[in-house]
GROMACS .gro file of C-alpha atoms in nm:
model
  441
    1MET     CA    1   7.983  10.468   3.697
    2SER     CA    2   7.619  10.540   3.623
    3ARG     CA    3   7.351  10.300   3.755
    4VAL     CA    4   7.108  10.356   3.464
    5PRO     CA    5   7.222  10.052   3.262
    6GLY     CA    6   7.152   9.822   3.559
    7TRP     CA    7   6.805   9.963   3.593
    8LEU     CA    8   6.738   9.918   3.225
    9GLY     CA    9   6.859   9.559   3.249
   10ARG     CA   10   6.615   9.481   3.528
   11VAL     CA   11   6.325   9.637   3.329
   12GLY     CA   12   6.420   9.430   3.025
   13THR     CA   13   6.432   9.115   3.236
   14ARG     CA   14   6.087   9.187   3.376
   15LEU     CA   15   5.946   9.250   3.028
   16THR     CA   16   6.098   8.925   2.906
   17GLU     CA   17   5.941   8.730   3.193
   18MET     CA   18   5.601   8.889   3.125
   19GLY     CA   19   5.628   8.796   2.756
   20GLN     CA   20   5.709   8.436   2.842
   21ARG     CA   21   5.415   8.418   3.080
   22TRP     CA   22   5.184   8.562   2.812
   23GLU     CA   23   5.308   8.308   2.556
   24ALA     CA   24   5.252   8.026   2.805
   25ARG     CA   25   4.896   8.141   2.875
   26ARG     CA   26   4.822   8.175   2.505
   27ALA     CA   27   4.953   7.821   2.444
   28GLU     CA   28   4.729   7.688   2.723
   29ALA     CA   29   4.427   7.867   2.574
   30GLU     CA   30   4.500   7.720   2.229
   31ARG     CA   31   4.532   7.371   2.372
   32ALA     CA   32   4.202   7.417   2.557
   33HIS     CA   33   4.029   7.507   2.227
   34GLY     CA   34   4.193   7.215   2.040
   35GLU     CA   35   4.413   7.427   1.817
   36PRO     CA   36   4.759   7.292   1.742
   37GLU     CA   37   5.045   7.464   1.921
   38PRO     CA   38   5.288   7.636   1.678
   39GLU     CA   39   5.632   7.492   1.658
   40PRO     CA   40   5.901   7.718   1.811
   41GLU     CA   41   6.153   7.866   1.572
   42GLU     CA   42   6.508   7.760   1.603
   43PRO     CA   43   6.742   8.036   1.708
   44ALA     CA   44   6.962   8.181   1.443
   45GLY     CA   45   7.307   8.036   1.409
   46THR     CA   46   7.213   7.685   1.527
   47THR     CA   47   7.297   7.380   1.323
   48GLY     CA   48   7.030   7.141   1.186
   49SER     CA   49   6.726   7.212   0.974
   50PRO     CA   50   6.654   7.569   0.864
   51SER     CA   51   6.424   7.788   1.067
   52TYR     CA   52   6.152   7.781   0.798
   53VAL     CA   53   6.113   7.396   0.812
   54ARG     CA   54   5.823   7.279   1.028
   55ALA     CA   55   5.770   6.924   1.159
   56ALA     CA   56   5.479   6.738   0.991
   57PRO     CA   57   5.170   6.708   1.212
   58VAL     CA   58   5.118   6.363   1.363
   59VAL     CA   59   4.804   6.203   1.208
   60PRO     CA   60   4.639   5.945   1.439
   61ARG     CA   61   4.615   5.595   1.287
   62PRO     CA   62   4.265   5.452   1.242
   63ASP     CA   63   4.135   5.153   1.433
   64PRO     CA   64   4.246   4.830   1.254
   65ALA     CA   65   3.890   4.693   1.274
   66GLN     CA   66   3.766   5.002   1.088
   67ALA     CA   67   4.022   4.947   0.813
   68VAL     CA   68   3.869   4.605   0.728
   69PRO     CA   69   3.580   4.627   0.479
   70TRP     CA   70   3.234   4.581   0.626
   71GLY     CA   71   3.149   4.279   0.411
   72MET     CA   72   3.468   4.100   0.511
   73ARG     CA   73   3.399   4.165   0.879
   74VAL     CA   74   3.047   4.022   0.845
   75ALA     CA   75   3.184   3.717   0.661
   76ALA     CA   76   3.447   3.663   0.932
   77GLU     CA   77   3.189   3.694   1.211
   78ALA     CA   78   2.958   3.447   1.038
   79GLY     CA   79   3.251   3.219   0.952
   80TRP     CA   80   3.378   3.157   1.303
   81ARG     CA   81   3.023   3.102   1.428
   82LEU     CA   82   2.968   2.847   1.151
   83LEU     CA   83   3.292   2.677   1.251
   84VAL     CA   84   3.172   2.655   1.612
   85LEU     CA   85   2.840   2.508   1.500
   86ALA     CA   86   3.011   2.260   1.268
   87GLY     CA   87   3.243   2.151   1.549
   88THR     CA   88   2.949   2.108   1.783
   89LEU     CA   89   2.759   1.900   1.528
   90TRP     CA   90   3.068   1.689   1.462
   91VAL     CA   91   3.114   1.615   1.832
   92LEU     CA   92   2.742   1.539   1.864
   93MET     CA   93   2.758   1.296   1.572
   94ARG     CA   94   3.059   1.123   1.726
   95VAL     CA   95   2.876   1.084   2.056
   96ILE     CA   96   2.565   0.950   1.881
   97SER     CA   97   2.778   0.703   1.682
   98ALA     CA   98   2.938   0.580   2.004
   99VAL     CA   99   2.597   0.507   2.162
  100GLN     CA  100   2.411   0.443   1.839
  101LEU     CA  101   2.225   0.137   1.970
  102VAL     CA  102   2.086   0.326   2.270
  103VAL     CA  103   1.988   0.630   2.063
  104LEU     CA  104   1.809   0.425   1.795
  105ALA     CA  105   1.631   0.217   2.061
  106PHE     CA  106   1.507   0.530   2.237
  107VAL     CA  107   1.397   0.694   1.910
  108ALA     CA  108   1.212   0.373   1.815
  109ALA     CA  109   1.046   0.383   2.158
  110LEU     CA  110   0.938   0.743   2.090
  111LEU     CA  111   0.784   0.641   1.757
  112ILE     CA  112   0.603   0.343   1.913
  113THR     CA  113   0.486   0.561   2.201
  114ALA     CA  114   0.353   0.819   1.957
  115ALA     CA  115   0.148   0.542   1.792
  116LEU     CA  116   0.018   0.391   2.119
  117GLN     CA  117  -0.025   0.699   2.338
  118PRO     CA  118  -0.365   0.803   2.189
  119THR     CA  119  -0.503   0.463   2.295
  120VAL     CA  120  -0.376   0.518   2.651
  121ALA     CA  121  -0.533   0.865   2.657
  122ARG     CA  122  -0.864   0.724   2.532
  123LEU     CA  123  -0.867   0.458   2.803
  124ARG     CA  124  -0.785   0.720   3.066
  125ARG     CA  125  -1.081   0.931   2.951
  126HIS     CA  126  -1.304   0.628   3.004
  127GLY     CA  127  -1.192   0.600   3.367
  128VAL     CA  128  -0.922   0.332   3.337
  129PRO     CA  129  -0.631   0.399   3.577
  130ARG     CA  130  -0.296   0.491   3.428
  131GLY     CA  131  -0.119   0.162   3.510
  132PRO     CA  132  -0.382  -0.076   3.364
  133ALA     CA  133  -0.431   0.152   3.061
  134THR     CA  134  -0.057   0.146   2.992
  135ALA     CA  135  -0.033  -0.231   3.041
  136MET     CA  136  -0.333  -0.307   2.818
  137THR     CA  137  -0.210  -0.081   2.539
  138ALA     CA  138   0.148  -0.207   2.551
  139ILE     CA  139   0.049  -0.573   2.561
  140LEU     CA  140  -0.196  -0.528   2.274
  141GLY     CA  141   0.059  -0.340   2.064
  142PHE     CA  142   0.344  -0.583   2.117
  143VAL     CA  143   0.117  -0.884   2.063
  144VAL     CA  144   0.005  -0.743   1.729
  145ILE     CA  145   0.366  -0.676   1.626
  146GLY     CA  146   0.468  -1.028   1.734
  147LEU     CA  147   0.180  -1.190   1.545
  148ILE     CA  148   0.272  -1.001   1.229
  149GLY     CA  149   0.634  -1.116   1.259
  150TRP     CA  150   0.527  -1.476   1.323
  151PHE     CA  151   0.286  -1.473   1.031
  152VAL     CA  152   0.551  -1.342   0.792
  153THR     CA  153   0.803  -1.603   0.908
  154TRP     CA  154   0.546  -1.879   0.873
  155GLN     CA  155   0.455  -1.769   0.522
  156VAL     CA  156   0.819  -1.758   0.415
  157MET     CA  157   0.892  -2.103   0.556
  158GLU     CA  158   0.581  -2.249   0.393
  159ASN     CA  159   0.659  -2.109   0.050
  160ILE     CA  160   1.039  -2.128   0.044
  161ASP     CA  161   1.051  -2.466  -0.133
  162ASN     CA  162   0.793  -2.365  -0.391
  163LEU     CA  163   0.971  -2.033  -0.437
  164SER     CA  164   1.310  -2.195  -0.496
  165ASP     CA  165   1.154  -2.424  -0.762
  166GLN     CA  166   0.990  -2.126  -0.926
  167VAL     CA  167   1.316  -1.930  -0.914
  168GLN     CA  168   1.497  -2.220  -1.080
  169ASP     CA  169   1.229  -2.239  -1.350
  170GLY     CA  170   1.255  -1.864  -1.397
  171ILE     CA  171   1.633  -1.885  -1.437
  172ASP     CA  172   1.595  -2.162  -1.696
  173GLU     CA  173   1.337  -1.954  -1.882
  174LEU     CA  174   1.568  -1.651  -1.871
  175ARG     CA  175   1.849  -1.869  -2.008
  176ARG     CA  176   1.633  -1.986  -2.299
  177TRP     CA  177   1.524  -1.629  -2.370
  178LEU     CA  178   1.885  -1.511  -2.380
  179LEU     CA  179   1.978  -1.791  -2.621
  180ASP     CA  180   1.691  -1.700  -2.856
  181SER     CA  181   1.724  -1.325  -2.813
  182PRO     CA  182   1.874  -1.088  -3.075
  183PHE     CA  183   2.170  -1.025  -2.840
  184HIS     CA  184   2.345  -1.335  -2.984
  185VAL     CA  185   2.430  -1.479  -2.641
  186THR     CA  186   2.579  -1.827  -2.668
  187ASP     CA  187   2.552  -2.119  -2.432
  188LYS     CA  188   2.928  -2.104  -2.367
  189GLN     CA  189   2.904  -1.742  -2.250
  190ILE     CA  190   2.622  -1.826  -2.007
  191ASN     CA  191   2.823  -2.120  -1.869
  192ASP     CA  192   3.129  -1.897  -1.829
  193ILE     CA  193   2.923  -1.644  -1.630
  194ALA     CA  194   2.788  -1.919  -1.404
  195GLU     CA  195   3.139  -2.061  -1.355
  196ASN     CA  196   3.276  -1.716  -1.266
  197LEU     CA  197   3.000  -1.675  -1.008
  198ARG     CA  198   3.084  -2.012  -0.851
  199GLU     CA  199   3.453  -1.924  -0.840
  200ALA     CA  200   3.379  -1.588  -0.684
  201VAL     CA  201   3.172  -1.755  -0.413
  202GLY     CA  202   3.446  -2.012  -0.349
  203ALA     CA  203   3.721  -1.750  -0.338
  204ASN     CA  204   3.530  -1.536  -0.088
  205THR     CA  205   3.430  -1.812   0.151
  206ASP     CA  206   3.622  -1.651   0.437
  207GLN     CA  207   3.457  -1.317   0.380
  208ILE     CA  208   3.114  -1.484   0.365
  209THR     CA  209   3.187  -1.673   0.688
  210SER     CA  210   3.303  -1.356   0.864
  211ALA     CA  211   2.991  -1.180   0.736
  212GLY     CA  212   2.786  -1.461   0.893
  213LEU     CA  213   2.964  -1.413   1.223
  214GLU     CA  214   2.903  -1.039   1.201
  215GLY     CA  215   2.541  -1.126   1.133
  216VAL     CA  216   2.529  -1.311   1.465
  217THR     CA  217   2.660  -0.996   1.635
  218VAL     CA  218   2.396  -0.790   1.455
  219VAL     CA  219   2.127  -1.027   1.577
  220VAL     CA  220   2.246  -0.992   1.937
  221GLU     CA  221   2.256  -0.612   1.906
  222THR     CA  222   1.911  -0.616   1.749
  223LEU     CA  223   1.767  -0.818   2.037
  224THR     CA  224   1.931  -0.580   2.285
  225GLY     CA  225   1.786  -0.281   2.102
  226ILE     CA  226   1.441  -0.441   2.100
  227LEU     CA  227   1.452  -0.493   2.478
  228LEU     CA  228   1.566  -0.132   2.532
  229ALA     CA  229   1.287  -0.008   2.306
  230VAL     CA  230   1.025  -0.215   2.491
  231PHE     CA  231   1.129  -0.089   2.836
  232SER     CA  232   1.158   0.271   2.712
  233THR     CA  233   0.812   0.248   2.556
  234LEU     CA  234   0.658   0.123   2.881
  235PHE     CA  235   0.809   0.405   3.084
  236LEU     CA  236   0.719   0.669   2.824
  237LEU     CA  237   0.359   0.550   2.813
  238TYR     CA  238   0.327   0.536   3.191
  239ASP     CA  239   0.533   0.836   3.303
  240GLY     CA  240   0.576   1.051   2.993
  241ARG     CA  241   0.444   1.372   3.149
  242ARG     CA  242   0.678   1.351   3.449
  243ILE     CA  243   0.973   1.278   3.221
  244TRP     CA  244   0.888   1.590   3.019
  245GLU     CA  245   0.854   1.805   3.332
  246TRP     CA  246   1.192   1.681   3.456
  247THR     CA  247   1.346   1.760   3.117
  248LEU     CA  248   1.211   2.116   3.137
  249LYS     CA  249   1.405   2.168   3.461
  250LEU     CA  250   1.729   2.122   3.266
  251VAL     CA  251   1.642   2.416   3.038
  252PRO     CA  252   1.751   2.768   3.148
  253ALA     CA  253   1.473   2.964   3.314
  254ALA     CA  254   1.475   3.236   3.047
  255ALA     CA  255   1.408   2.985   2.766
  256ARG     CA  256   1.176   2.758   2.964
  257PRO     CA  257   0.840   2.918   2.858
  258GLY     CA  258   0.923   2.882   2.490
  259VAL     CA  259   1.044   2.524   2.525
  260ALA     CA  260   0.740   2.435   2.736
  261GLY     CA  261   0.515   2.551   2.453
  262ALA     CA  262   0.721   2.392   2.175
  263GLY     CA  263   0.727   2.048   2.340
  264PRO     CA  264   0.355   1.963   2.313
  265ARG     CA  265   0.344   2.091   1.957
  266ALA     CA  266   0.645   1.878   1.863
  267TRP     CA  267   0.477   1.575   2.021
  268ARG     CA  268   0.156   1.639   1.826
  269THR     CA  269   0.358   1.661   1.506
  270LEU     CA  270   0.535   1.333   1.581
  271THR     CA  271   0.206   1.161   1.670
  272ALA     CA  272   0.043   1.286   1.349
  273TYR     CA  273   0.342   1.170   1.145
  274VAL     CA  274   0.346   0.819   1.293
  275ARG     CA  275  -0.031   0.776   1.271
  276GLY     CA  276  -0.041   0.903   0.913
  277THR     CA  277   0.255   0.691   0.805
  278VAL     CA  278   0.098   0.377   0.954
  279ILE     CA  279  -0.230   0.443   0.770
  280VAL     CA  280  -0.053   0.513   0.440
  281ALA     CA  281   0.169   0.205   0.482
  282LEU     CA  282  -0.136  -0.014   0.550
  283ILE     CA  283  -0.310   0.116   0.237
  284ASP     CA  284   0.003   0.051   0.027
  285ALA     CA  285   0.048  -0.299   0.167
  286ILE     CA  286  -0.317  -0.397   0.127
  287PHE     CA  287  -0.368  -0.276  -0.229
  288ILE     CA  288  -0.028  -0.381  -0.365
  289GLY     CA  289  -0.062  -0.714  -0.183
  290LEU     CA  290  -0.405  -0.773  -0.338
  291GLY     CA  291  -0.268  -0.681  -0.680
  292ILE     CA  292   0.024  -0.923  -0.669
  293TYR     CA  293  -0.201  -1.188  -0.513
  294PHE     CA  294  -0.444  -1.176  -0.806
  295LEU     CA  295  -0.145  -1.179  -1.043
  296ASP     CA  296  -0.051  -1.512  -0.881
  297VAL     CA  297   0.289  -1.387  -0.757
  298PRO     CA  298   0.419  -1.621  -0.485
  299MET     CA  299   0.461  -1.502  -0.124
  300ALA     CA  300   0.218  -1.214  -0.170
  301VAL     CA  301   0.164  -1.175   0.205
  302PRO     CA  302   0.536  -1.150   0.301
  303LEU     CA  303   0.588  -0.907   0.015
  304ALA     CA  304   0.293  -0.698   0.140
  305VAL     CA  305   0.445  -0.690   0.490
  306PHE     CA  306   0.778  -0.585   0.341
  307ILE     CA  307   0.599  -0.306   0.152
  308PHE     CA  308   0.437  -0.197   0.480
  309LEU     CA  309   0.773  -0.178   0.655
  310GLY     CA  310   0.937  -0.005   0.359
  311ALA     CA  311   0.679   0.275   0.374
  312PHE     CA  312   0.844   0.402   0.693
  313ILE     CA  313   1.149   0.500   0.486
  314PRO     CA  314   1.011   0.777   0.262
  315LEU     CA  315   1.083   0.752  -0.112
  316VAL     CA  316   1.363   0.497  -0.076
  317GLY     CA  317   1.159   0.229   0.103
  318ALA     CA  318   0.877   0.244  -0.151
  319VAL     CA  319   1.122   0.207  -0.441
  320ILE     CA  320   1.306  -0.089  -0.284
  321SER     CA  321   0.992  -0.277  -0.177
  322GLY     CA  322   0.824  -0.222  -0.514
  323ALA     CA  323   1.138  -0.333  -0.699
  324LEU     CA  324   1.152  -0.652  -0.490
  325ALA     CA  325   0.793  -0.738  -0.581
  326VAL     CA  326   0.867  -0.679  -0.950
  327VAL     CA  327   1.182  -0.896  -0.937
  328VAL     CA  328   0.995  -1.183  -0.768
  329ALA     CA  329   0.721  -1.159  -1.032
  330LEU     CA  330   0.981  -1.153  -1.312
  331VAL     CA  331   1.172  -1.456  -1.186
  332THR     CA  332   0.869  -1.666  -1.100
  333GLN     CA  333   0.596  -1.566  -1.349
  334GLY     CA  334   0.768  -1.402  -1.643
  335VAL     CA  335   0.793  -1.064  -1.812
  336PHE     CA  336   0.419  -0.996  -1.854
  337THR     CA  337   0.341  -1.054  -1.486
  338ALA     CA  338   0.641  -0.838  -1.388
  339VAL     CA  339   0.513  -0.552  -1.606
  340MET     CA  340   0.165  -0.580  -1.456
  341THR     CA  341   0.315  -0.586  -1.104
  342LEU     CA  342   0.513  -0.273  -1.186
  343ALA     CA  343   0.195  -0.103  -1.308
  344VAL     CA  344   0.012  -0.193  -0.984
  345VAL     CA  345   0.300  -0.066  -0.768
  346LEU     CA  346   0.332   0.262  -0.958
  347ALA     CA  347  -0.044   0.326  -0.957
  348VAL     CA  348  -0.079   0.271  -0.581
  349GLN     CA  349   0.230   0.476  -0.498
  350GLN     CA  350   0.117   0.766  -0.718
  351ILE     CA  351  -0.223   0.773  -0.548
  352GLU     CA  352  -0.052   0.753  -0.210
  353GLY     CA  353   0.197   1.030  -0.285
  354HIS     CA  354  -0.042   1.282  -0.442
  355ILE     CA  355  -0.370   1.217  -0.257
  356LEU     CA  356  -0.330   1.012   0.060
  357GLN     CA  357  -0.023   1.171   0.217
  358PRO     CA  358  -0.138   1.537   0.180
  359PHE     CA  359  -0.485   1.443   0.307
  360ILE     CA  360  -0.381   1.218   0.599
  361LEU     CA  361  -0.059   1.383   0.716
  362GLY     CA  362  -0.176   1.741   0.660
  363ARG     CA  363   0.026   2.059   0.665
  364ALA     CA  364   0.167   2.007   1.014
  365VAL     CA  365   0.415   1.743   0.899
  366ARG     CA  366   0.454   1.838   0.535
  367VAL     CA  367   0.820   1.837   0.435
  368HIS     CA  368   0.959   1.942   0.097
  369PRO     CA  369   1.069   1.645  -0.120
  370LEU     CA  370   1.425   1.783  -0.141
  371ALA     CA  371   1.443   1.795   0.239
  372VAL     CA  372   1.310   1.438   0.250
  373VAL     CA  373   1.576   1.310   0.009
  374LEU     CA  374   1.862   1.492   0.183
  375SER     CA  375   1.749   1.392   0.533
  376VAL     CA  376   1.704   1.025   0.437
  377ALA     CA  377   2.048   1.022   0.271
  378ALA     CA  378   2.213   1.189   0.572
  379GLY     CA  379   2.035   0.962   0.819
  380GLY     CA  380   2.136   0.653   0.622
  381MET     CA  381   2.500   0.765   0.611
  382VAL     CA  382   2.508   0.834   0.986
  383ALA     CA  383   2.310   0.540   1.125
  384GLY     CA  384   2.211   0.309   0.839
  385ILE     CA  385   1.849   0.196   0.802
  386GLY     CA  386   1.755   0.321   1.149
  387GLY     CA  387   1.886   0.667   1.068
  388ALA     CA  388   1.691   0.672   0.741
  389VAL     CA  389   1.372   0.581   0.928
  390VAL     CA  390   1.401   0.855   1.193
  391ALA     CA  391   1.540   1.127   0.963
  392VAL     CA  392   1.210   1.256   0.823
  393PRO     CA  393   1.017   1.270   1.154
  394LEU     CA  394   1.317   1.446   1.306
  395VAL     CA  395   1.308   1.709   1.030
  396ALA     CA  396   0.930   1.749   1.067
  397VAL     CA  397   0.956   1.796   1.445
  398THR     CA  398   1.246   2.039   1.406
  399ASN     CA  399   1.047   2.242   1.155
  400THR     CA  400   0.755   2.266   1.399
  401VAL     CA  401   0.975   2.363   1.694
  402VAL     CA  402   1.166   2.630   1.501
  403GLY     CA  403   0.846   2.782   1.364
  404TYR     CA  404   0.683   2.797   1.707
  405LEU     CA  405   0.991   2.947   1.877
  406ARG     CA  406   1.014   3.216   1.608
  407ALA     CA  407   0.648   3.308   1.655
  408PHE     CA  408   0.685   3.297   2.034
  409SER     CA  409   0.988   3.528   2.036
  410HIS     CA  410   0.808   3.770   1.802
  411GLU     CA  411   0.504   3.776   2.030
  412GLN     CA  412   0.722   3.834   2.337
  413ALA     CA  413   0.893   4.126   2.160
  414LEU     CA  414   0.552   4.278   2.082
  415ARG     CA  415   0.442   4.241   2.444
  416GLN     CA  416   0.757   4.405   2.580
  417SER     CA  417   0.759   4.697   2.335
  418PRO     CA  418   0.607   5.025   2.471
  419ARG     CA  419   0.261   5.095   2.337
  420PRO     CA  420   0.161   5.451   2.235
  421HIS     CA  421  -0.118   5.633   2.412
  422GLY     CA  422  -0.383   5.870   2.287
  423ALA     CA  423  -0.584   5.886   1.969
  424THR     CA  424  -0.307   5.746   1.749
  425ALA     CA  425  -0.252   5.435   1.961
  426SER     CA  426  -0.463   5.214   1.736
  427ASP     CA  427  -0.275   5.336   1.426
  428ALA     CA  428   0.075   5.301   1.570
  429ALA     CA  429   0.026   4.966   1.747
  430PRO     CA  430   0.170   4.673   1.550
  431ALA     CA  431  -0.074   4.416   1.425
  432SER     CA  432  -0.060   4.088   1.618
  433PRO     CA  433  -0.082   3.755   1.433
  434THR     CA  434  -0.411   3.573   1.422
  435ASN     CA  435  -0.442   3.320   1.704
  436PRO     CA  436  -0.081   3.350   1.826
  437PRO     CA  437   0.044   3.043   2.013
  438GLY     CA  438   0.064   3.074   2.388
  439PRO     CA  439   0.368   3.000   2.601
  440ALA     CA  440   0.230   2.666   2.707
  441ASP     CA  441   0.003   2.412   2.550
   0.00000   0.00000   0.00000
């Protein structure tokens, strides 16, 4: 038997192996260049799909985050951050409500300190030691406040009998006017209204009694708050700088320069607000008090003091105190005196709102009227009258702090940015703001 077929078989086998190696190398080269590897053909005679059918290339799926529209992603990012801020504010409000007495007492101490601290600084400049300067200022301030409270109480007690007689006369005059008015009010209808009022008072005796007991609790809490405010004021006047330096240590080191510069500016804003509000309130009380005094309205001095206190609640306090003066004039002196009292109140408040406040308070504590209304409403809802009093100075101080921190961060960014060199340096360098605030006062 010839051996040629065996030799041919071995040559064929070698050729087949070389072809397979060449195909493998070509496949590796295609994969290295990123070209897809062709699908192998199915051998003839096998079952399944025909040889001309190729499997569809696998397309990689995109990132799910990339499939979401850009606007929706921005809204989602802003949304969860707003939720975190809202939750933080809610927890903060709950904590403040739990210790409301302490917070209001400390804020009142800050306002009193802002009013008295310039006097302490003036005494220190004249060589008075810190302790005696603080004691003299605090004693003088609290004595003045106590004398005002005593004078108001004395005036009310002296005029209460005369006022009740005048109120009764005013009610009788109002009754006669209603009977003779074109509204066709009868005597029976007036008596029915009076009887309904008496029945309402008798039916709600328990509620009135419980309200009186709650009033006793309010008095105790008020006295406690006054004592806390007095002690806090003394310590703030005597050791305010050390308290501020200790507070700065609680701030992270990276943010400490900005906070250290914002603190003195916030304190100057608060001092300007309190000083300006006291001056404006005094002007309102003096001129409105003189007006109602010459109109022969009873208890002109207590009403003037009430107008002074009401000026510390922007917008709302002026309206309430002016309305009270008009009501007292209406009940005691009649319609003409009430109209004249209203004219005096409106004239003084218009002069105060358009001339005195912009001139005395200045731009440092100027707050938009809409912000005033919203802040007073929010403060009243959270903490009552005390919250309404501290709402506007809080907004003014926050506005000052935010503006300074924005300018400070912008200045820091300009300092850290690389500056160009050469002839074009003056053209390419960004312009710095005029008189930029420093990191510390």
